[in-house]
Coordinates of C-alpha atoms in Angstrom, one line a residue:
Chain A
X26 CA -100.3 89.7 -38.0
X27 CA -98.5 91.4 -34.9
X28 CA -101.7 91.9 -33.3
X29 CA -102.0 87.8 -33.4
X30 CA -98.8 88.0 -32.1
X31 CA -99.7 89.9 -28.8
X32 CA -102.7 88.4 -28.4
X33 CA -100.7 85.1 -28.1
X34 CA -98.3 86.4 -26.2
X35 CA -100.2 88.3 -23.7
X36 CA -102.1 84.7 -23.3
X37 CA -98.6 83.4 -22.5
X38 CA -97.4 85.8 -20.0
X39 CA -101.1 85.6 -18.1
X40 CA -100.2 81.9 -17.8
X41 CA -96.9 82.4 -17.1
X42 CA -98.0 85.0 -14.3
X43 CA -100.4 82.4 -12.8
X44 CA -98.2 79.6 -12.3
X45 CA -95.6 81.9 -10.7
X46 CA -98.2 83.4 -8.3
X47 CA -98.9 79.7 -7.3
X48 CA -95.2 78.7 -6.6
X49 CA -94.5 82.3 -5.3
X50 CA -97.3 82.0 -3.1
X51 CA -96.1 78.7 -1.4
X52 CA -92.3 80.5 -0.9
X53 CA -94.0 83.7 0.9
X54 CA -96.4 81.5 3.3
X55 CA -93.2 79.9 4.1
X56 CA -91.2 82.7 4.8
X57 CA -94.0 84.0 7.1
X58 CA -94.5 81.0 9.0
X59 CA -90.7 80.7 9.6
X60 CA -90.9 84.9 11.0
X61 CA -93.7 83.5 12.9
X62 CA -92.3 80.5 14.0
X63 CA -89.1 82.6 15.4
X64 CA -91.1 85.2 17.0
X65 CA -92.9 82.2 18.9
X66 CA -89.8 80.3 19.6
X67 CA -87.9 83.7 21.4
X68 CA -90.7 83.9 23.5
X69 CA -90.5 80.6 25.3
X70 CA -88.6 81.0 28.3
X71 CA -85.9 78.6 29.7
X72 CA -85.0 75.6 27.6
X73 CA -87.2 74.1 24.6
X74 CA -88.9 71.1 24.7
X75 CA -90.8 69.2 22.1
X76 CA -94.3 69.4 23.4
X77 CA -94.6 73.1 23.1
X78 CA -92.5 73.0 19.9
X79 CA -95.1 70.7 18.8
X80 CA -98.4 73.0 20.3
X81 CA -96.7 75.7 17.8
X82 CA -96.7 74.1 14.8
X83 CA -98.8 71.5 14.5
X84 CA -102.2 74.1 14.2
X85 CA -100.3 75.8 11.3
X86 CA -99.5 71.8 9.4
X87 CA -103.2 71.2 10.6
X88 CA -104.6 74.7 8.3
X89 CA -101.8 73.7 5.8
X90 CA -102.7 70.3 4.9
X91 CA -106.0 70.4 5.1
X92 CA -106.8 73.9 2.9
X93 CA -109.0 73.1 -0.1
X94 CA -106.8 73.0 -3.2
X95 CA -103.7 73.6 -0.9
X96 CA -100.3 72.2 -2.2
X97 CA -98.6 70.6 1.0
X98 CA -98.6 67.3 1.5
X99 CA -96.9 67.9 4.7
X100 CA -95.5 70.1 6.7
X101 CA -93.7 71.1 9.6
X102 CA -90.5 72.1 11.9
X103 CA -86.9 70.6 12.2
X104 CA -85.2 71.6 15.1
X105 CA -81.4 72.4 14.7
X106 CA -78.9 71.0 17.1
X107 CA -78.4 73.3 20.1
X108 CA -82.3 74.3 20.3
X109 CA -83.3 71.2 22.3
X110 CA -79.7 69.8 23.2
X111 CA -76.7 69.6 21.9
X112 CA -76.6 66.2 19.3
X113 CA -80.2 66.7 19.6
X114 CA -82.6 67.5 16.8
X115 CA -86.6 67.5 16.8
X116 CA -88.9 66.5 14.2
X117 CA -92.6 68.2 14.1
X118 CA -93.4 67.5 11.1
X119 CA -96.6 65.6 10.0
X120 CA -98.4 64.6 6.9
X121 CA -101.7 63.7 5.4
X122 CA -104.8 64.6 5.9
X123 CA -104.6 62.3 8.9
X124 CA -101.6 64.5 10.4
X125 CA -99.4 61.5 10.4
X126 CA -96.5 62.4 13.1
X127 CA -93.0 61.9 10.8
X128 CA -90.1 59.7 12.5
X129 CA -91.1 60.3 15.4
X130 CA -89.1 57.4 17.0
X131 CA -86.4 59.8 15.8
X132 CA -87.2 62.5 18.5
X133 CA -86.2 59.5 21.1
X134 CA -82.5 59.1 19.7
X135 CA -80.2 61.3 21.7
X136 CA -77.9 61.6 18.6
X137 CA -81.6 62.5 15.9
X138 CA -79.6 65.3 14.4
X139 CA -77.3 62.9 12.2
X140 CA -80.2 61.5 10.8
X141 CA -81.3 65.1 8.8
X142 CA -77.5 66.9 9.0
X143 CA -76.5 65.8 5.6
X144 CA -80.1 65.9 3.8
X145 CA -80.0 68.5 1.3
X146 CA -83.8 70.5 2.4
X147 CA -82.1 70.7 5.9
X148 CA -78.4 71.5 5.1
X149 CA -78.5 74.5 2.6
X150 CA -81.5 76.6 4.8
X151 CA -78.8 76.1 7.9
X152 CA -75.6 76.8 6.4
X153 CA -76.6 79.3 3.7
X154 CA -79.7 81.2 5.9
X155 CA -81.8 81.1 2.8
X156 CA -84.5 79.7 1.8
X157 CA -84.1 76.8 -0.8
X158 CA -86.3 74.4 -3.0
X159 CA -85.2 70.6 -2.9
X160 CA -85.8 68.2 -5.6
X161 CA -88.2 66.7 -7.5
X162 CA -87.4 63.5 -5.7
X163 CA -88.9 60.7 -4.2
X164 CA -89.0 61.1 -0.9
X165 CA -88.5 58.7 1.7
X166 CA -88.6 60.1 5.0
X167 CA -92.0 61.2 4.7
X168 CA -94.8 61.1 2.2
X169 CA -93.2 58.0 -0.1
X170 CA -93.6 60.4 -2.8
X171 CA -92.5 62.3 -5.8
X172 CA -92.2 66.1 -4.4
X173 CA -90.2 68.8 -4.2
X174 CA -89.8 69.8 -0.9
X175 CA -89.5 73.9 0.5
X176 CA -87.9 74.6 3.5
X177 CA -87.1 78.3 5.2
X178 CA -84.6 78.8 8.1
X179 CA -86.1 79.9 11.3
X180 CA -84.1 82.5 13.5
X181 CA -84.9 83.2 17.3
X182 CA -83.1 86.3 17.2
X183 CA -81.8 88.1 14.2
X184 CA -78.1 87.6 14.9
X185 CA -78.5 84.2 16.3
X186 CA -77.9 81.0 15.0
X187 CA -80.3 79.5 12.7
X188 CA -82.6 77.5 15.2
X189 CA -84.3 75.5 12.8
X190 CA -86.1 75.1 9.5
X191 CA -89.9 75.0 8.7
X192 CA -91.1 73.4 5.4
X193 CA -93.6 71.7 3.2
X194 CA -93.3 69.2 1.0
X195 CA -95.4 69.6 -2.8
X196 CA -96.1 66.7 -4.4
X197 CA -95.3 66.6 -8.4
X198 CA -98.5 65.7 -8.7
X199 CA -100.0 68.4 -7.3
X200 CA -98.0 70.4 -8.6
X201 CA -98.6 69.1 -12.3
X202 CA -102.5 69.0 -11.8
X203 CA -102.2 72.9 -11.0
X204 CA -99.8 74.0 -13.4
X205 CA -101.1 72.0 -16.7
X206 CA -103.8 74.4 -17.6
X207 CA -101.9 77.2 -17.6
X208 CA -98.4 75.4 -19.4
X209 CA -101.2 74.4 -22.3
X210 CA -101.7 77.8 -22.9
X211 CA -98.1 79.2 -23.0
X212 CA -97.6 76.0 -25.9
X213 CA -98.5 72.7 -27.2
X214 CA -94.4 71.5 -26.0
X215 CA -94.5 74.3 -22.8
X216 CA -92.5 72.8 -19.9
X217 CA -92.0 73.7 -16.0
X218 CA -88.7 72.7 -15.0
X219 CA -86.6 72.9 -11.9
X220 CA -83.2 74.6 -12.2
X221 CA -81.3 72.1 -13.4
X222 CA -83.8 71.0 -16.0
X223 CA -85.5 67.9 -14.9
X224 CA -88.7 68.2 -15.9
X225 CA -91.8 68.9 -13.0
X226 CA -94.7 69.4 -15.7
X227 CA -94.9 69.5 -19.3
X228 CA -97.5 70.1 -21.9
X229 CA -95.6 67.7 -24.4
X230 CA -96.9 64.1 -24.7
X231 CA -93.1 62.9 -24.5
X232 CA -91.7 64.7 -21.5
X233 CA -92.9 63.0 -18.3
X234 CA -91.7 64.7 -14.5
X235 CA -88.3 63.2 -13.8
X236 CA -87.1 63.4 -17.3
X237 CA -83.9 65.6 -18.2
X238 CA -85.4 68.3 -21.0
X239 CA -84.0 70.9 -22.7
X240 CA -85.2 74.2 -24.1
X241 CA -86.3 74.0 -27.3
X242 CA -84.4 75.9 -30.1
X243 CA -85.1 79.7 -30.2
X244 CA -88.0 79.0 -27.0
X245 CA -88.9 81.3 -24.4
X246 CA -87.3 81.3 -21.3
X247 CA -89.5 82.3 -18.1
X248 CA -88.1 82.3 -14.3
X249 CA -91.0 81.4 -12.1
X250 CA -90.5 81.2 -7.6
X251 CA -86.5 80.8 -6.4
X252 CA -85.7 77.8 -8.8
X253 CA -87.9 77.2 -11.7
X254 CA -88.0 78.1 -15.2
X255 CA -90.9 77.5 -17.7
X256 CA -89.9 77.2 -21.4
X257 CA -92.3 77.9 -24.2
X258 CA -91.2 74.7 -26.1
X259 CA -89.8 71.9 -24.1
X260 CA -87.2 68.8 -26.4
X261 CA -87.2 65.3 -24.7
X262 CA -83.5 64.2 -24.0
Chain B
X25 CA -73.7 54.5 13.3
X26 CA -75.3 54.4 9.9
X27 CA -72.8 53.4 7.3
X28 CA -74.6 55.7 4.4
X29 CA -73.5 59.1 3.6
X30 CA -76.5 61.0 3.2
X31 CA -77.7 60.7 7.2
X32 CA -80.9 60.2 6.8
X33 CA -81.0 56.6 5.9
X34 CA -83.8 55.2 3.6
X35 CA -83.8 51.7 4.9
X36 CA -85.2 53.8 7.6
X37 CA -88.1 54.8 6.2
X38 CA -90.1 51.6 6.1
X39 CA -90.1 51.8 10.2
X40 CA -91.7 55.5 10.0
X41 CA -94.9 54.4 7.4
X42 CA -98.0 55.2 8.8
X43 CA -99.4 52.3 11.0
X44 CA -102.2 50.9 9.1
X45 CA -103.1 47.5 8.5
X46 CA -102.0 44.3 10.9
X47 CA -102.2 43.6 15.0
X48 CA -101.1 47.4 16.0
X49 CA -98.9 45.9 18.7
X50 CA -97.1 43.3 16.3
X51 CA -96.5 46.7 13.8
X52 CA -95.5 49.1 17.0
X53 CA -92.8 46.1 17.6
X54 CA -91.9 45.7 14.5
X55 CA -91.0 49.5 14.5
X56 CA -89.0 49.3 17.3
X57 CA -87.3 46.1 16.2
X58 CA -86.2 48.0 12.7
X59 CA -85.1 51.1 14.6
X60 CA -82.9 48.7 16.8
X61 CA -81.5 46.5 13.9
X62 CA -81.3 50.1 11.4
X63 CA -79.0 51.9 14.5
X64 CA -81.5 54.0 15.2
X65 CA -81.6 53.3 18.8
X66 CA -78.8 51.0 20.0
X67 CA -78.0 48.5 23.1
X68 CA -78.2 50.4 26.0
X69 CA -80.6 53.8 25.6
X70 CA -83.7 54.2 27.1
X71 CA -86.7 54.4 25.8
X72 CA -89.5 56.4 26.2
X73 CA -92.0 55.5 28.6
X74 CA -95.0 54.1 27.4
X75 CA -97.2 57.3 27.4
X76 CA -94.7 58.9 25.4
X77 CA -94.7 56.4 23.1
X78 CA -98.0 56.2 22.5
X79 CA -98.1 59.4 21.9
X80 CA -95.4 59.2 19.3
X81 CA -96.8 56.6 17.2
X82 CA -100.5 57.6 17.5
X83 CA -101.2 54.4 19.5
X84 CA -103.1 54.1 22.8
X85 CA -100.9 53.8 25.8
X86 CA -102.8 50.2 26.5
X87 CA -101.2 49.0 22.9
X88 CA -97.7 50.8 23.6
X89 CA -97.7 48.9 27.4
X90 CA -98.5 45.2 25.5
X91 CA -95.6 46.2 22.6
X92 CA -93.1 47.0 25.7
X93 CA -94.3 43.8 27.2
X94 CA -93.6 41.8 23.9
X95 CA -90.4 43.4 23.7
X96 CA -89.5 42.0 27.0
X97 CA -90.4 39.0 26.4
X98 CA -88.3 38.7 23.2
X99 CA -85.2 40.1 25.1
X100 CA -85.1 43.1 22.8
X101 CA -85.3 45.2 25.7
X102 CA -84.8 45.1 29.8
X103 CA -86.6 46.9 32.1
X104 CA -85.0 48.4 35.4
X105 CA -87.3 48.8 38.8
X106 CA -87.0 52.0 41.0
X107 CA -86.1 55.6 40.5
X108 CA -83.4 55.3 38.1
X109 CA -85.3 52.8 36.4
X110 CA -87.1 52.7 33.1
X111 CA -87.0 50.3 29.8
X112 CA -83.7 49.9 27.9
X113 CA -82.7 48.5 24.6
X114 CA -80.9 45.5 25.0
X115 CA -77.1 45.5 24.7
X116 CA -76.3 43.5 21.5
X117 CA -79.4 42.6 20.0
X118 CA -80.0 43.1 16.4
X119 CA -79.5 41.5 13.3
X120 CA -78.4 38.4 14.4
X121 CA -76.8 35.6 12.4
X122 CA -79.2 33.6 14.4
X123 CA -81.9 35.1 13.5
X124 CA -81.4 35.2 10.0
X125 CA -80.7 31.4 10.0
X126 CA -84.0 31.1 11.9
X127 CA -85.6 32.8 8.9
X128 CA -83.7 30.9 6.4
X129 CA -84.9 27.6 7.8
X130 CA -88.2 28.4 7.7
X131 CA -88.8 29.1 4.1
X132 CA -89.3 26.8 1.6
X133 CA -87.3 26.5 -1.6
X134 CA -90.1 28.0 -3.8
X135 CA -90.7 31.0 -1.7
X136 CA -86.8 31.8 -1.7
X137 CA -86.7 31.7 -5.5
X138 CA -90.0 33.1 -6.3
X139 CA -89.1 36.3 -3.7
X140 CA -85.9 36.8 -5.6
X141 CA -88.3 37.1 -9.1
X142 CA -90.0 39.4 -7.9
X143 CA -87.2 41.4 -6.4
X144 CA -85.4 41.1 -9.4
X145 CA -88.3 42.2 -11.5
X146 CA -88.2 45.6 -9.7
X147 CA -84.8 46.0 -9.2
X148 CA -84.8 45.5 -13.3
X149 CA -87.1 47.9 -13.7
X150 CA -85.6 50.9 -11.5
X151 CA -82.3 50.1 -13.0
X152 CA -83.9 50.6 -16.5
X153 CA -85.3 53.9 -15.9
X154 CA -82.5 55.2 -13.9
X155 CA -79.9 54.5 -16.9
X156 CA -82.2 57.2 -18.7
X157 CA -82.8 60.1 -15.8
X158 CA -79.4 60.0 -14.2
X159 CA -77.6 63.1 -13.4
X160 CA -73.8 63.4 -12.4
X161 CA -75.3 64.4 -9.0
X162 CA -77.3 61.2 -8.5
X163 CA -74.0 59.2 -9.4
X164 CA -72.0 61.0 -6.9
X165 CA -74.8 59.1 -4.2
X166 CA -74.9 56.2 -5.7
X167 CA -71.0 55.1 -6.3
X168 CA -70.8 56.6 -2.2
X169 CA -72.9 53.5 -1.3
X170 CA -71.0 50.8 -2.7
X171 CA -68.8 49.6 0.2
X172 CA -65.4 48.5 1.0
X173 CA -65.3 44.6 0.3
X174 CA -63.8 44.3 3.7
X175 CA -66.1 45.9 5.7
X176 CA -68.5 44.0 8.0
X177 CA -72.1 42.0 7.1
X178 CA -73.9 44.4 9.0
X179 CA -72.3 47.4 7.1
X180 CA -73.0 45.5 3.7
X181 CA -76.2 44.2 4.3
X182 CA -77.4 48.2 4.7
X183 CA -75.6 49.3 2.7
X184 CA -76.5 46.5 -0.7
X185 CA -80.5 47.8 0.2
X186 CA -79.2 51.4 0.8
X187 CA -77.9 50.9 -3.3
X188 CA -80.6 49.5 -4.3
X189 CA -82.9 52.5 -2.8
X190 CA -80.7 54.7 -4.4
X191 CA -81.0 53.1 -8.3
X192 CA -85.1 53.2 -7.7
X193 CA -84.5 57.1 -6.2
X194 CA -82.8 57.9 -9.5
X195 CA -85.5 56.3 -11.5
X196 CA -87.5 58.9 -9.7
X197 CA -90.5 56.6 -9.4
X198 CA -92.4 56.2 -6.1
X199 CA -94.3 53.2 -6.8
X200 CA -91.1 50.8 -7.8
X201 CA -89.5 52.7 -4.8
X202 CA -92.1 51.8 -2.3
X203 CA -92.5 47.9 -3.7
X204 CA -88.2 47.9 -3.2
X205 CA -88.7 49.2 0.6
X206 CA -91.5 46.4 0.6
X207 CA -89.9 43.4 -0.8
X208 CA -86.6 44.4 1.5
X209 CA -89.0 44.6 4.6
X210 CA -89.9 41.1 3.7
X211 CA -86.1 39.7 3.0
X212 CA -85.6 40.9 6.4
X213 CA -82.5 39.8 7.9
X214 CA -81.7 37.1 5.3
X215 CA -78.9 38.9 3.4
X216 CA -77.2 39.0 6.1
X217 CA -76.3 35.4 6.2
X218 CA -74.1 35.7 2.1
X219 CA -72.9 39.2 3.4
X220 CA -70.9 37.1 5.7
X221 CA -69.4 35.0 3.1
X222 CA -66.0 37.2 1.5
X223 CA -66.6 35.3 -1.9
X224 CA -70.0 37.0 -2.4
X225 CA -68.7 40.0 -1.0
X226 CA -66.1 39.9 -4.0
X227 CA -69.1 39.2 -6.5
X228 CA -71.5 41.8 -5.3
X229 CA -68.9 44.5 -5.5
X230 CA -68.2 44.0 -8.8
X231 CA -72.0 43.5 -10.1
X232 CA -72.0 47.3 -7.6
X233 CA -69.7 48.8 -10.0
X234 CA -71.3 47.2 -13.3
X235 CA -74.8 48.6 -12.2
X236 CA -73.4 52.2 -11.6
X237 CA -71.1 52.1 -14.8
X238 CA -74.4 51.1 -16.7
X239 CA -76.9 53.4 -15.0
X240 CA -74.1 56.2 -15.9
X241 CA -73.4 55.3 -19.2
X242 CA -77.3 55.7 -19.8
X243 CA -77.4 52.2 -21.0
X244 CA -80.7 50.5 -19.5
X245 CA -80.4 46.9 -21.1
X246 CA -77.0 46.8 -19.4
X247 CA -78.1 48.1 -15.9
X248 CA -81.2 45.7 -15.8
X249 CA -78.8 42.6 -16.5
X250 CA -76.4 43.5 -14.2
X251 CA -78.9 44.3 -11.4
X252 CA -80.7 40.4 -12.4
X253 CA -77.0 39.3 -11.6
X254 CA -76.9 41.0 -8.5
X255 CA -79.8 39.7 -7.3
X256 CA -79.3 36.4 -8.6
X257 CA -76.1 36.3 -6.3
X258 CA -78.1 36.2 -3.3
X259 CA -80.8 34.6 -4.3
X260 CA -78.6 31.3 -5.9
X261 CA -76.7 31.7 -2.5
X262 CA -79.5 31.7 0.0
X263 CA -80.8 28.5 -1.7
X264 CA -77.8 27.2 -1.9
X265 CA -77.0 27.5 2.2
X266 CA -80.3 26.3 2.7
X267 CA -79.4 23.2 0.7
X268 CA -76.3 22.3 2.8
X269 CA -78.0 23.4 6.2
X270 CA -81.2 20.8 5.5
X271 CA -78.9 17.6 4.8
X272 CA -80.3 15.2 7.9
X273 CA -77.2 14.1 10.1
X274 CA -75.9 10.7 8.8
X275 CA -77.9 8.1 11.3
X276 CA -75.6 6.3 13.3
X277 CA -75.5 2.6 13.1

């Protein structure tokens, strides 16, 4: 009887393991492109200008977006003000296999930075220094999508100012076709949610991504990456 | 300026898709015309020369040259010869009355009513969905976009599509959010023309406040009616301009 027990159990943790080394593995490549990205950005004499801002990322977006069974959608960098001028911000940011080039109308307005200062995936990496996970939401800017969006502030120097931020948006649906597997196998009603329990991915016929859930009564509870939790018996709210 | 609170404004976003289907020069002035009308770029700045452009938007510099050319010609922008020169938006351009009058004139009855089906069908259906997945969070957003009654057409005009964007974002579903940014690409500068009108303004600001108290109260029936109403409103007042424009002057004797 306990061995069924820890069979099931180690099952669940193997799963549990596997989904967090996806979402994990997605923060760290993040965190090194942004100690990358700052390294690259000290060394460029003089004042910064977008075209080799844009010679710096857009290789990295390029190997990103296009890696087989990858989970960006897009990718790229967001100047904060002061890099490039003063009101000034600079999108590199493209997405799709095609490398569409994001707002970039937006890199002509002499005031761009208004246009990102309030959004949340921009706002908390600046003020905070950290990195952060934003959403699920659909997101308008860029892919039209439902994703969640990572983003990791970029310093120049390790006192400095924050100079930017790099990210990636994840579809849900990526997400979802990667994590299902393994959520089957933790439990018929498993769920991933984001911190404040919407729902991402869920084994149980009734939850759908977007949906409030909450743990089930007496379920396991399993932090996975910065801001997710996986619980071995999702309810529909 | 952008009257929304979040910065980033997703009426925006429909200039920024991915140029795919129609005359590439018609869609890179189309961009340009949105940026202009959105506040994106205003009367007066510069804009990038047409290699830059091209770059930007993943055109060839021969399309970005006939799109500047277009714009010329449609007074959206001016060019200046000699050093300092360059092209510049046009000081007090976009949306115009005018313009939107222009529009109005040219539709018929049926497409005017059968637009605001459609629109309402969406709307409907984002409002329904967003009565169940609303969080406090996404309230907080959405009660920031309803404006003062007094402030100007342009202001409400943004901000009634900026609401709207907002009930389909808390839906959290990207196909009834892309359709909304469609349908409002298509209505165009057209609610401009009741945002004018101080007795609409009164009505839509109310209908604004049933369609958050509904979508917070997680009560879908009630947000889908109250979002028909909404768009009703418009609708019922764009025919009914058209109706008093389109009388033929009295013939003289």
């Amino acid at each position: 009887m306990s061995g069924t027990t820890t069979a099931a159990d180690a099952t669940a943790l193997a799963a549990v393991t596997e989904i967090d080394a996806s979402i994990t593995g997605i923060e760290d490549r993040l965190a090194a492109w942004a100690a990358e990205t700052g390294t690259a950005l000290a060394a460029l004499s003089g004042r910064v200008t977008g075209g080799p801002v844009d010679k710096l990322i857009r290789p990295v977006v390029e190997e990103l977006v296009r890696a087989p069974g990858g989970y960006a959608a897009g990718a790229g960098f967001l100047a904060n003000a002061g890099l490039l001028g003063p009101e000034r911000s600079y999108i590199a940011w493209w997405h799709g296999e095609e490398l569409e080039h994001v707002d970039a109308l937006a890199n002509f307005s002499p005031t761009s930075i208004s246009r990102y200062v309030k959004s949340e995936w921009f706002r908390i990496p600046v003020e905070t220094g950290q990195a952060h996970v934003t959403g699920p939401y659909v997101d308008f800017l860029c892919t039209d999508e439902y994703v969640l969006t990572f983003t990791h502030p970029v310093f120049r120097c390790s006192e400095g100012p924050v100079a930017g931020i790099v990210g990636m948006d994840v579809t849900v649906q990526r997400l979802e076709r990667g994590a299902l597997p393994a959520l089957r196998r933790i439990g018929e009603r498993a769920t991933l949610v984001y911190d404040d329990g919407r729902a991402i991915a869920s084994a149980a016929p009734d939850i759908a991504a977007g949906d409030l859930a909450a743990a089930g009564e007496g379920c396991r509870v399993y932090s996975v990456g910065r801001k997710f939790r996986i619980w071995s018996g999702g309810t529909a709210i | 300026m952008l009257p929304t609170p979040q910065g980033a404004s997703r009426s925006l976003a429909a200039v920024f898709t991915p140029i795919k289907s129609r005359g590439l020069v018609d869609e890179v002035c189309g961009r340009i015309e949105q940026a202009v009308e959105t506040g994106l770029l205003t009367g007066g700045q510069r804009l990038p020369n047409e290699t830059e452009l091209a770059a930007a938007l993943g055109v060839s510099a021969v399309t970005a040259r006939e799109a500047l050319s277009q714009l010329r010609t449609s007074g959206i922008i001016r060019t200046v010869r000699g050093r300092s020169g360059g092209s510049f938006i046009a000081d007090d351009v976009f949306p115009s009355p005018e313009r939107a009058l222009e529009q109005l004139r040219e539709l018929t009855r049926l497409q005017i009513s059968d637009l605001g089906l459609h629109y309402q069908a969406i709307a409907a259906a984002c409002a329904g969905v967003a009565a169940r997945r609303s969080d406090a969070a996404d309230m907080a957003t959405l009660r920031s976009l309803i404006p003062p009654e007094e402030a100007n057409p342009l202001h409400w005009r943004l901000a009634l599509s900026e609401f709207l964007l907002e009930v389909a974002a808390i839906a959290r579903s990207a196909r009834l959010a892309r359709e909304l940014i469609r349908l409002q690409t298509e209505l165009g500068a057209l609610t401009l023309l009741p945002c004018a009108d101080s007795g609409y303004r009164a009505g839509a600001a109310g209908l604004l406040a049933e369609v958050a108290g509904a979508v917070e109260s997680h009560q879908p029936a009630a947000a889908e009616a109250s979002v028909k109403a909404l768009i009703a409103a418009t609708t019922d007042w764009l025919l009914n301009e058209q109706s008093t424009r389109s009388i033929p002057p009295v013939p003289s004797s």
